[in-house]
Structures are given as C-alpha cells and as structure tokens.
Short mmCIF file of C-alpha atoms in Angstrom, two decimals:
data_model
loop_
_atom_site.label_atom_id
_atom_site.label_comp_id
_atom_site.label_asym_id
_atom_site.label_seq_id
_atom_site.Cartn_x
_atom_site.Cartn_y
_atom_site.Cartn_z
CA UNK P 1 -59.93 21.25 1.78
CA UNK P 2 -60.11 22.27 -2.11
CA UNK P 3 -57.94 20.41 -4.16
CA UNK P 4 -57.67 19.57 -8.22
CA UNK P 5 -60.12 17.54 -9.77
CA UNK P 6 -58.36 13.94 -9.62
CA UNK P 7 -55.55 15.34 -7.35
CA UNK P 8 -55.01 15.29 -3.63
CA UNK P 9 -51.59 17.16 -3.84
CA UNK P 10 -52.49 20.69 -3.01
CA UNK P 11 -54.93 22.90 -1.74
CA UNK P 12 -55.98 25.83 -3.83
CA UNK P 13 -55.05 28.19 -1.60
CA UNK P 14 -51.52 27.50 -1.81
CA UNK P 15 -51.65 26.91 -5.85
CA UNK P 16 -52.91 30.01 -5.73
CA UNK P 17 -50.19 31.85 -3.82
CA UNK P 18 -47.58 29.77 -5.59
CA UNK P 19 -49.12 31.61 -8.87
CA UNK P 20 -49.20 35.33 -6.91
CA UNK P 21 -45.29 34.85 -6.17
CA UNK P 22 -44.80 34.45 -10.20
CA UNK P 23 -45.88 38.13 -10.81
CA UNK P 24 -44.21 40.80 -10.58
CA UNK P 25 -45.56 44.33 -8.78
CA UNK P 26 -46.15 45.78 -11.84
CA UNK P 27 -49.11 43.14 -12.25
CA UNK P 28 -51.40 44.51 -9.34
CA UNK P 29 -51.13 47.81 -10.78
CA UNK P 30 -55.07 49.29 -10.90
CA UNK P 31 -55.17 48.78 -14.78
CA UNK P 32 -53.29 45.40 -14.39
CA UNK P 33 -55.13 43.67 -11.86
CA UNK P 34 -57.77 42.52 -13.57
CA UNK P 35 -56.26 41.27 -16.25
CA UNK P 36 -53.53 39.36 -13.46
CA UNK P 37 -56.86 37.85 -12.15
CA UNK P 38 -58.12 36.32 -15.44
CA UNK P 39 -54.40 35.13 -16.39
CA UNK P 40 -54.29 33.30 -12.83
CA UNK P 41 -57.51 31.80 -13.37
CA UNK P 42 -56.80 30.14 -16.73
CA UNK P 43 -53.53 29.10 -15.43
CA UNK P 44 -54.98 27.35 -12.53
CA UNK P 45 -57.90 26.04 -14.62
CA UNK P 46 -55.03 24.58 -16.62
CA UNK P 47 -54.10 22.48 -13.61
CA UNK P 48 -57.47 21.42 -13.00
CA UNK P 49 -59.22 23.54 -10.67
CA UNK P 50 -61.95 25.53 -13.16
CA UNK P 51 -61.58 28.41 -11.11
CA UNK P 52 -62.84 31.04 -13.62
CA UNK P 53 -66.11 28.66 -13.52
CA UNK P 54 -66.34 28.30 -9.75
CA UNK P 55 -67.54 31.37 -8.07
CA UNK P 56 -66.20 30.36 -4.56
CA UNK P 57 -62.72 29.72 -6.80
CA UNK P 58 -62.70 33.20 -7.78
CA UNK P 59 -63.44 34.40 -4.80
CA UNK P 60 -60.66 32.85 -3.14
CA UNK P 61 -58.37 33.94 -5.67
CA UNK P 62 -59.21 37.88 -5.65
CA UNK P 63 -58.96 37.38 -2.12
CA UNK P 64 -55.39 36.23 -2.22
CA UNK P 65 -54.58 39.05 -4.81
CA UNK P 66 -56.15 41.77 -2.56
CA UNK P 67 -54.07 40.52 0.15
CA UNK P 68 -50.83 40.49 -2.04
CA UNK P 69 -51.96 44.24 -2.70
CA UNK P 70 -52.20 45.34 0.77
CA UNK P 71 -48.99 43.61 2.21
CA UNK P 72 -47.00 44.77 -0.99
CA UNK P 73 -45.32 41.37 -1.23
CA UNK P 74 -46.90 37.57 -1.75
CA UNK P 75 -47.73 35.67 1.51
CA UNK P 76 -45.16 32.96 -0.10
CA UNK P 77 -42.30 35.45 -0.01
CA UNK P 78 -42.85 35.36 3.64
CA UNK P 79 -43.82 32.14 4.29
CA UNK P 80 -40.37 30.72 2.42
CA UNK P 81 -38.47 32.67 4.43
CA UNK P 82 -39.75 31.44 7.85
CA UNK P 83 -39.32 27.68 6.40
CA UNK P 84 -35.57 28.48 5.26
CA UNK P 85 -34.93 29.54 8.69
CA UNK P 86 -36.05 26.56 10.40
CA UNK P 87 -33.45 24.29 11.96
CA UNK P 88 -33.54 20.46 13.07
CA UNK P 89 -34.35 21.84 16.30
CA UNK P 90 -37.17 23.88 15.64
CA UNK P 91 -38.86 21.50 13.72
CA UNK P 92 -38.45 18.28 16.49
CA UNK P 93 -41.69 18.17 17.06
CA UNK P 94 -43.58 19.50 13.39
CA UNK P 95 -46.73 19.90 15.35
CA UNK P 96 -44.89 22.95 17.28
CA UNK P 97 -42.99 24.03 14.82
CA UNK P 98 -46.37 24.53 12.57
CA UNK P 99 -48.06 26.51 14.90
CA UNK P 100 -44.86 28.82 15.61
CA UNK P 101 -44.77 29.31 11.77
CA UNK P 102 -48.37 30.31 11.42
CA UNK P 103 -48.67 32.58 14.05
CA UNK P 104 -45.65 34.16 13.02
CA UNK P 105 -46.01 34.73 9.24
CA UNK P 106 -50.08 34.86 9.96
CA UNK P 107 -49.45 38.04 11.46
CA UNK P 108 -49.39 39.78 8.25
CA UNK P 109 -51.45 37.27 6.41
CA UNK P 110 -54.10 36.74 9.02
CA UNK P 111 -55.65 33.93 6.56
CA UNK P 112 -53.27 31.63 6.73
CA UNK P 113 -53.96 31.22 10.52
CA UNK P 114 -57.34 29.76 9.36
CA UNK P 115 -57.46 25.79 10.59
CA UNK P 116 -58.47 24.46 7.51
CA UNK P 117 -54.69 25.58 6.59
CA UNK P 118 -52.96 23.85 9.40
CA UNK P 119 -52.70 20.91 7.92
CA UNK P 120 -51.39 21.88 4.98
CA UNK P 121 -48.45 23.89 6.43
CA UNK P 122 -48.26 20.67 8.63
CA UNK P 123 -47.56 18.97 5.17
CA UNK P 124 -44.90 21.50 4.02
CA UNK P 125 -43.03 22.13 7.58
CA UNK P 126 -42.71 17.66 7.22
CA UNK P 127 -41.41 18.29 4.13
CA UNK P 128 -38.66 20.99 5.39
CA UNK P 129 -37.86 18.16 8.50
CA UNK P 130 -36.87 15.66 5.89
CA UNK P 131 -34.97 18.08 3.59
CA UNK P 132 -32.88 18.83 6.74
CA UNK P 133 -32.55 14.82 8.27
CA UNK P 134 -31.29 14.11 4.80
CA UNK P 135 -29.28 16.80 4.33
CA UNK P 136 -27.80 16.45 8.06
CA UNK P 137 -27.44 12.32 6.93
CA UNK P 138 -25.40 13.06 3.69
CA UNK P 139 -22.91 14.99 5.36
CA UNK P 140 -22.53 12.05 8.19
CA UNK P 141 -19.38 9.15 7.41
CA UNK P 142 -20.31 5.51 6.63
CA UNK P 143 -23.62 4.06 7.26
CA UNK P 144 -24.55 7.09 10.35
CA UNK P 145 -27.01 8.83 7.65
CA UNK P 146 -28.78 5.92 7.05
CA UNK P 147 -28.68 4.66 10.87
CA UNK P 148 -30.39 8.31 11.51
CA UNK P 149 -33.32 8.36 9.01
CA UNK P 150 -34.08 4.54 10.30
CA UNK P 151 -33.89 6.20 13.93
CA UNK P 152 -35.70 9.34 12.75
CA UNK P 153 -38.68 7.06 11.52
CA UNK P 154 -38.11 7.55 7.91
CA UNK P 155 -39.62 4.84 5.50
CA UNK P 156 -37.64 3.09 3.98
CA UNK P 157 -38.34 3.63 0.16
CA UNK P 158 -37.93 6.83 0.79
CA UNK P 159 -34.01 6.63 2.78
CA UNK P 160 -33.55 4.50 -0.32
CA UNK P 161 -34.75 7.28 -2.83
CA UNK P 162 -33.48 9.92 -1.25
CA UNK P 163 -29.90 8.66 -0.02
CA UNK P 164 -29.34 7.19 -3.41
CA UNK P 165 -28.75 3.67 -2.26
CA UNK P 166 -29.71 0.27 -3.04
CA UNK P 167 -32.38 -1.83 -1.84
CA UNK P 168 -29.90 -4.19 -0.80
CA UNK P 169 -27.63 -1.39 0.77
CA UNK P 170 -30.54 -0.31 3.07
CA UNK P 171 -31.83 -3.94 3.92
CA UNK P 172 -28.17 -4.09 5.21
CA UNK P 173 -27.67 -1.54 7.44
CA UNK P 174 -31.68 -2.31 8.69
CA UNK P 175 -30.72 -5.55 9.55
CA UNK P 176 -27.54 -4.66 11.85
CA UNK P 177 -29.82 -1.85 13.24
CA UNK P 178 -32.14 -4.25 14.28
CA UNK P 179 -29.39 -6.30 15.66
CA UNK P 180 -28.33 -3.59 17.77
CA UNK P 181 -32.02 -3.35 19.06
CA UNK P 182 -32.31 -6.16 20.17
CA UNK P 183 -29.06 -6.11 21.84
CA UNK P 184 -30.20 -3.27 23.75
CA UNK P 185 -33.75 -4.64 24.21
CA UNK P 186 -31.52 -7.70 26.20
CA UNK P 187 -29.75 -5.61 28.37
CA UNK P 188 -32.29 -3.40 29.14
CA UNK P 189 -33.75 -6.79 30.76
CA UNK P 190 -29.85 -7.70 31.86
CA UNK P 191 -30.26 -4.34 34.04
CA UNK P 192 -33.84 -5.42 35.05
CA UNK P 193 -32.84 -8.02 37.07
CA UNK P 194 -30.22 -6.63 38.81
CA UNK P 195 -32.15 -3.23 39.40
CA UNK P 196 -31.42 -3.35 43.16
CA UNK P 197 -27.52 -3.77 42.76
CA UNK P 198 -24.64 -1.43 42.98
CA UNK P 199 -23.59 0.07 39.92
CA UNK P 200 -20.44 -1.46 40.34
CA UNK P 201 -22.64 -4.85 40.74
CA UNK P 202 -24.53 -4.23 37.41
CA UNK P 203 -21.36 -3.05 35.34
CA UNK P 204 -20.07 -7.08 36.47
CA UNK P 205 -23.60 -8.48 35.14
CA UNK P 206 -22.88 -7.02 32.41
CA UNK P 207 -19.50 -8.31 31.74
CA UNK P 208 -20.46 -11.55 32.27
CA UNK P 209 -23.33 -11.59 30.17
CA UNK P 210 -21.27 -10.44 27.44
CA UNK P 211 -22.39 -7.01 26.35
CA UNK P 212 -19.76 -4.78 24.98
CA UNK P 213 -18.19 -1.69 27.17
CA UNK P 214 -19.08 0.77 24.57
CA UNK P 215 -23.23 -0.33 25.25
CA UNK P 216 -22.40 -0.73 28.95
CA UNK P 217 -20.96 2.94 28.88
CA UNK P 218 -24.14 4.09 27.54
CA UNK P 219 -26.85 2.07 29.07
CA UNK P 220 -25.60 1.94 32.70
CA UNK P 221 -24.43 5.85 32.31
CA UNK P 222 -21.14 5.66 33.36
CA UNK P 223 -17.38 6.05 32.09
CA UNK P 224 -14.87 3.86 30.72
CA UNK P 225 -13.30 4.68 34.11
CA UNK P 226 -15.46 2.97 36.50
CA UNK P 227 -15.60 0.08 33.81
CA UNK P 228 -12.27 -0.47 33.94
CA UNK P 229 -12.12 -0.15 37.85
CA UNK P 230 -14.22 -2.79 37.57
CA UNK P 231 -12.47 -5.39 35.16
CA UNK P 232 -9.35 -4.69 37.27
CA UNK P 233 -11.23 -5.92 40.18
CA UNK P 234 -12.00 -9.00 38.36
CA UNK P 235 -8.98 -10.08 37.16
CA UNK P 236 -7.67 -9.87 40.59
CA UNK P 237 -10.19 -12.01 41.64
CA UNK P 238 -9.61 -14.49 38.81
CA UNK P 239 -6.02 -14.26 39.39
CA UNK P 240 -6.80 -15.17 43.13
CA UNK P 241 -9.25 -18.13 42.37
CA UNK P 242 -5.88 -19.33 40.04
CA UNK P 243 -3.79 -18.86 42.59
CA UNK P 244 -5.73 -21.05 44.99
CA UNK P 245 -6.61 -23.47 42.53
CA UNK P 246 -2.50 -24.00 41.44
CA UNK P 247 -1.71 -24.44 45.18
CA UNK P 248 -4.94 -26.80 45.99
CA UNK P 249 -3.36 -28.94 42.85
CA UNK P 250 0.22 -28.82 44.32
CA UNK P 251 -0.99 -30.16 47.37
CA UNK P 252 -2.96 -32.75 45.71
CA UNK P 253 -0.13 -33.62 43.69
CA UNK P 254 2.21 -33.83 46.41
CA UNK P 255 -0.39 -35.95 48.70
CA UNK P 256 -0.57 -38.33 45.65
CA UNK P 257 3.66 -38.45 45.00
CA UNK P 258 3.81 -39.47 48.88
CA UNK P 259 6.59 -38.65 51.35
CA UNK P 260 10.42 -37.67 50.36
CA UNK P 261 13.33 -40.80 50.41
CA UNK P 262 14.27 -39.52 53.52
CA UNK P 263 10.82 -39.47 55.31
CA UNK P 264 10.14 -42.82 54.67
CA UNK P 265 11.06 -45.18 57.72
CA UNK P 266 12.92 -48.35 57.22
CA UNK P 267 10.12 -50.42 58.18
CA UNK P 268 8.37 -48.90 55.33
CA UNK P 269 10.81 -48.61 53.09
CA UNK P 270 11.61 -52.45 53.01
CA UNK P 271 7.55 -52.96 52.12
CA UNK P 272 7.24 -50.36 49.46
CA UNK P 273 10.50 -51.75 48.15
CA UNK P 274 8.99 -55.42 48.29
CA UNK P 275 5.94 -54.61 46.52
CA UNK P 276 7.96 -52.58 43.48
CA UNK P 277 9.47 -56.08 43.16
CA UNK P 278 6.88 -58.12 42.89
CA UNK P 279 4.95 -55.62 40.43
CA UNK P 280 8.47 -55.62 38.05
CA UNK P 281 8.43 -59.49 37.91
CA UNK P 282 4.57 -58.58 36.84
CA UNK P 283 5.75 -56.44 34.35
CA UNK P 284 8.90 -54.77 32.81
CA UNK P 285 6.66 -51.90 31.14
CA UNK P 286 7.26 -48.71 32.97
CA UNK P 287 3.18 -47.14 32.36
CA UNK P 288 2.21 -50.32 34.05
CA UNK P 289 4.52 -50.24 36.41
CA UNK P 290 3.78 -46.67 37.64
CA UNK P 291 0.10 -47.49 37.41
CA UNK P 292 0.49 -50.56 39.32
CA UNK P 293 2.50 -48.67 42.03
CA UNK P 294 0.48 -46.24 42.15
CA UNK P 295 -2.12 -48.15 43.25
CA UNK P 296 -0.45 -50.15 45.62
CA UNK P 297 0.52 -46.60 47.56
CA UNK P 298 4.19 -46.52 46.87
CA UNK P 299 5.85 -43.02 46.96
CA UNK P 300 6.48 -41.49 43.89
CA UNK P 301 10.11 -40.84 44.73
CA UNK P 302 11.00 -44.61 44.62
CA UNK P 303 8.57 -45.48 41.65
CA UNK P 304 11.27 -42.72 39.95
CA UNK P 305 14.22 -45.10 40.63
CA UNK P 306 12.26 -48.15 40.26
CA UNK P 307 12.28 -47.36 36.51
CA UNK P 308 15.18 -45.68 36.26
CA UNK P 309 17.68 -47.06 38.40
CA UNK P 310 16.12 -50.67 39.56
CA UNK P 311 19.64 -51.62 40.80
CA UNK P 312 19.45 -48.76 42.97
CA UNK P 313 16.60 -50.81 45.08
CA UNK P 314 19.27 -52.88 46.46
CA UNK P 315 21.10 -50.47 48.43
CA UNK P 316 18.01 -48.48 49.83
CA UNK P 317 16.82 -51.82 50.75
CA UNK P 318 20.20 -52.65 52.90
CA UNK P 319 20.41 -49.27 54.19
CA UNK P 320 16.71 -50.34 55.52
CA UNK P 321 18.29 -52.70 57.40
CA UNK P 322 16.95 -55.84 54.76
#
C-alpha cells in the first residue's frame, strides 16, 4: 500500500480519485488533459506524495485519468453511490458487504477489484457501518443508542465522541450494561442446571432465584402467558401450605388450651380446680398464674375464670360434687 510520506491515512489511489472527482469534464478534454495531469500532481505533491517525482506515482495517476476518460465519469461518482445505498443490513458483516461493493462498482472500474484495494474499501465500508449505528443510535429514546454502540462493539472514546456525551455519562450506562451481563451470564447458569426440566419447571427456578419476568421472557423463550400460568400455580400452592400451616396451629393451639368446661369430668375438675388454688395462694399475678397453670396442665377454659372470675371456682367446684 502507497501512502503519504509520514501518513498512514490513505492510499494514493484513492487521493487520487478523490482529486479526479474535483474536475469537471471539460478537464479531460485532449488539449486539457495534460495540463489536468500536472495540476493533480502538484496538488497531491502538496499533500505529500511527490508524485510528479515518482515515476510509478505518475503512472498511477494517468492511469486513473485514462480510466475517468473511458467511463466518462470518476470511479468515486460510482463508488459513493454504492456506499450511500448501503443499509445496516448490508453492511452486518463489512467483510461481505466489501466484496459485494467491489465486484459491483469494479465492474466498470476493473482496478478497484485489485486486492491490494480490499482493504482499503474495507476501511471506508467500516466507516459507512458506524455512520449508520450512530445515526440509527441518535434517533433511539434514553440511553438505547448508547446500549447499541456498546452492543455493536464500538469503543468507547469513540460512542463518547460521536454521541456527544460525557465520560461520566458513558461510564454510566457501561456500568448498568455490564450489570445486565452478568445478570444474564447467572441465569444462563440458573437454566444450566435445570436443563433437563419442564419449561414450566425452569420458569419456577427462575422465580425463585429472583430473575425478573421481562429476562425470563427472553431467556427461557416464552410469553408473559405461560409466566403467569405459572405464578398462579404458585400462589395456590403457597396459599395451600398457609392453609395447612393455620389449621396445624389451630390444632396445636387447641391441644395446648385443653378440653371445653363441659368435657371436663368432675373427678377432674375438682383437681384442676385444687391446683389453680394452690398456684393463686403462690401468686396473685395473673402472667404467673397462667404460666404456672399452664404448666401444671390445667385447661385453658378455667385458667380464663381463674383470673377473671376466681369466685366463680366455688360453684364449678360444688357442681363437681366437692
């Protein structure tokens, strides 16, 4: 590749065809031409490439004009016009794209199919591709341009350059982007281990492991349907397991109150009643005197009148037979 003395920018050939599409037709006329050729060779030499003192220079330049004269328009007329035309799709892969592009526009301007020019229209078709992400991101709302030149592979000084944002504005949005990574990065090993379950199985794991429906959606592949299908399935369940767990502690409750007034037999009801009245003559406080009867097994219905109606002790204890 020929480039400027002290440059690495551009090749001569397209400097040179840069220069052709600056002249008009009237300067490849016969009496013209060689005077076009000397003007384009002190203009280039301007830019560094002493092409009026480099015979292979020259040569390359009257090339390019002879072609210019044959095709009656410059190669970059052409070539322009195949790179306005490209779209994000076409230029997905800029490998493919390139070689589309040169055998297209290299059917007039067989020279430019030479593979010492590949790379450079390589260079200029990656060019186009970030013209178009960054025009595509500017038109997006919020921080989705910025979140598609990071996913497009863009470097960062140049989303920052070319966005017009801040350092800090970018460092931002990379670092919830990176968040987001790694969020996926853990449930794409959440999904891992439960590779051999139903998807209704692995939209659960999920739930549990806390990952949000909108990344379940998309990394499981299914719809906010067969999500919710799911969560309604597992609030019945909790809402069974509550269930269960209210009655279990009813019946615990009730084993620990002991039997009803009337399902307590005289025989018993004389000891229970003896034993509140020997814990009251312990104590007139009525936490220690549930605790106390607690322990001791009475029932709670006559620890209630115990400390609420003592006097009431009497008569249950007559009606007992005592």
């Amino acid at each position: 590749m020929t480039t400027p003395k002290g440059s690495n920018t551009e090749p001569l050939w397209l400097a040179i065809e840069k220069k052709v599409l600056e002249l008009g037709a009237r300067d490849f006329s016969g009496d013209t031409l060689e005077n076009s050729v000397q003007l384009l060779a002190a203009a280039l030499d301007e830019r560094g490439w002493a092409v009026s003192k480099n015979a292979g220079h020259m040569l390359d330049l009257r090339r390019a004009l002879g072609a210019r004269v044959a095709a009656g328009r410059p190669l970059m007329e052409d070539l322009n016009k195949a790179l306005a035309a490209l779209t994000l799709e076409h230029v997905e892969n800029p490998y493919s794209a390139t070689v589309g592009l040169i055998n297209e526009v290299g059917r007039d301007w067989p020279m430019l199919k030479g593979s010492e020019r590949r790379p450079h229209v390589l260079r200029i078709v990656e060019e186009v591709k970030l013209d178009l992400m960054v025009a595509r991101a500017k038109g997006l709302e919020g921080d989705k341009g910025i979140r598609s030149l990071i996913d497009g592979g863009v470097a960062p000084e140049v989303i920052v350059e070319r966005m017009g944002i801040t350092r800090e504005e970018f460092d931002r949005v990379m670092a919830a982007v990176e968040a987001e990574r790694a969020e996926r990065a853990r449930v794409a090993e959440l999904l891992k281990d439960a590779e051999s379950k139903s998807q209704p199985e692995k939209i659960r794991h999920l739930i549990t492991s806390e990952v949000s429906e909108e990344l379940i959606a998309e990394m499981v592949e299914v719809d906010q349907a067969a999500i919710d299908d799911v969560k309604r399935a597992m609030e019945e369940e909790i809402a069974e397991k509550q269930r269960l767990a209210e009655e279990a502690a009813a019946k615990k409750a009730a084993a620990a109150a002991g039997p009803a007034l009337d399902d307590i037999s005289p025989a018993e009801m004389l000891e229970h009643i003896e034993s509140i009245r020997e814990i009251m003559e312990f104590s007139d406080a009525e936490a220690e005197i549930r605790v106390m009867c607690e322990q001791s097994g009475v029932p709670k219905a006559l620890v209630d009148i115990a400390v609420s109606e003592p006097g009431r002790l009497d008569y249950l204890a007559a009606q007992a037979g005592g």
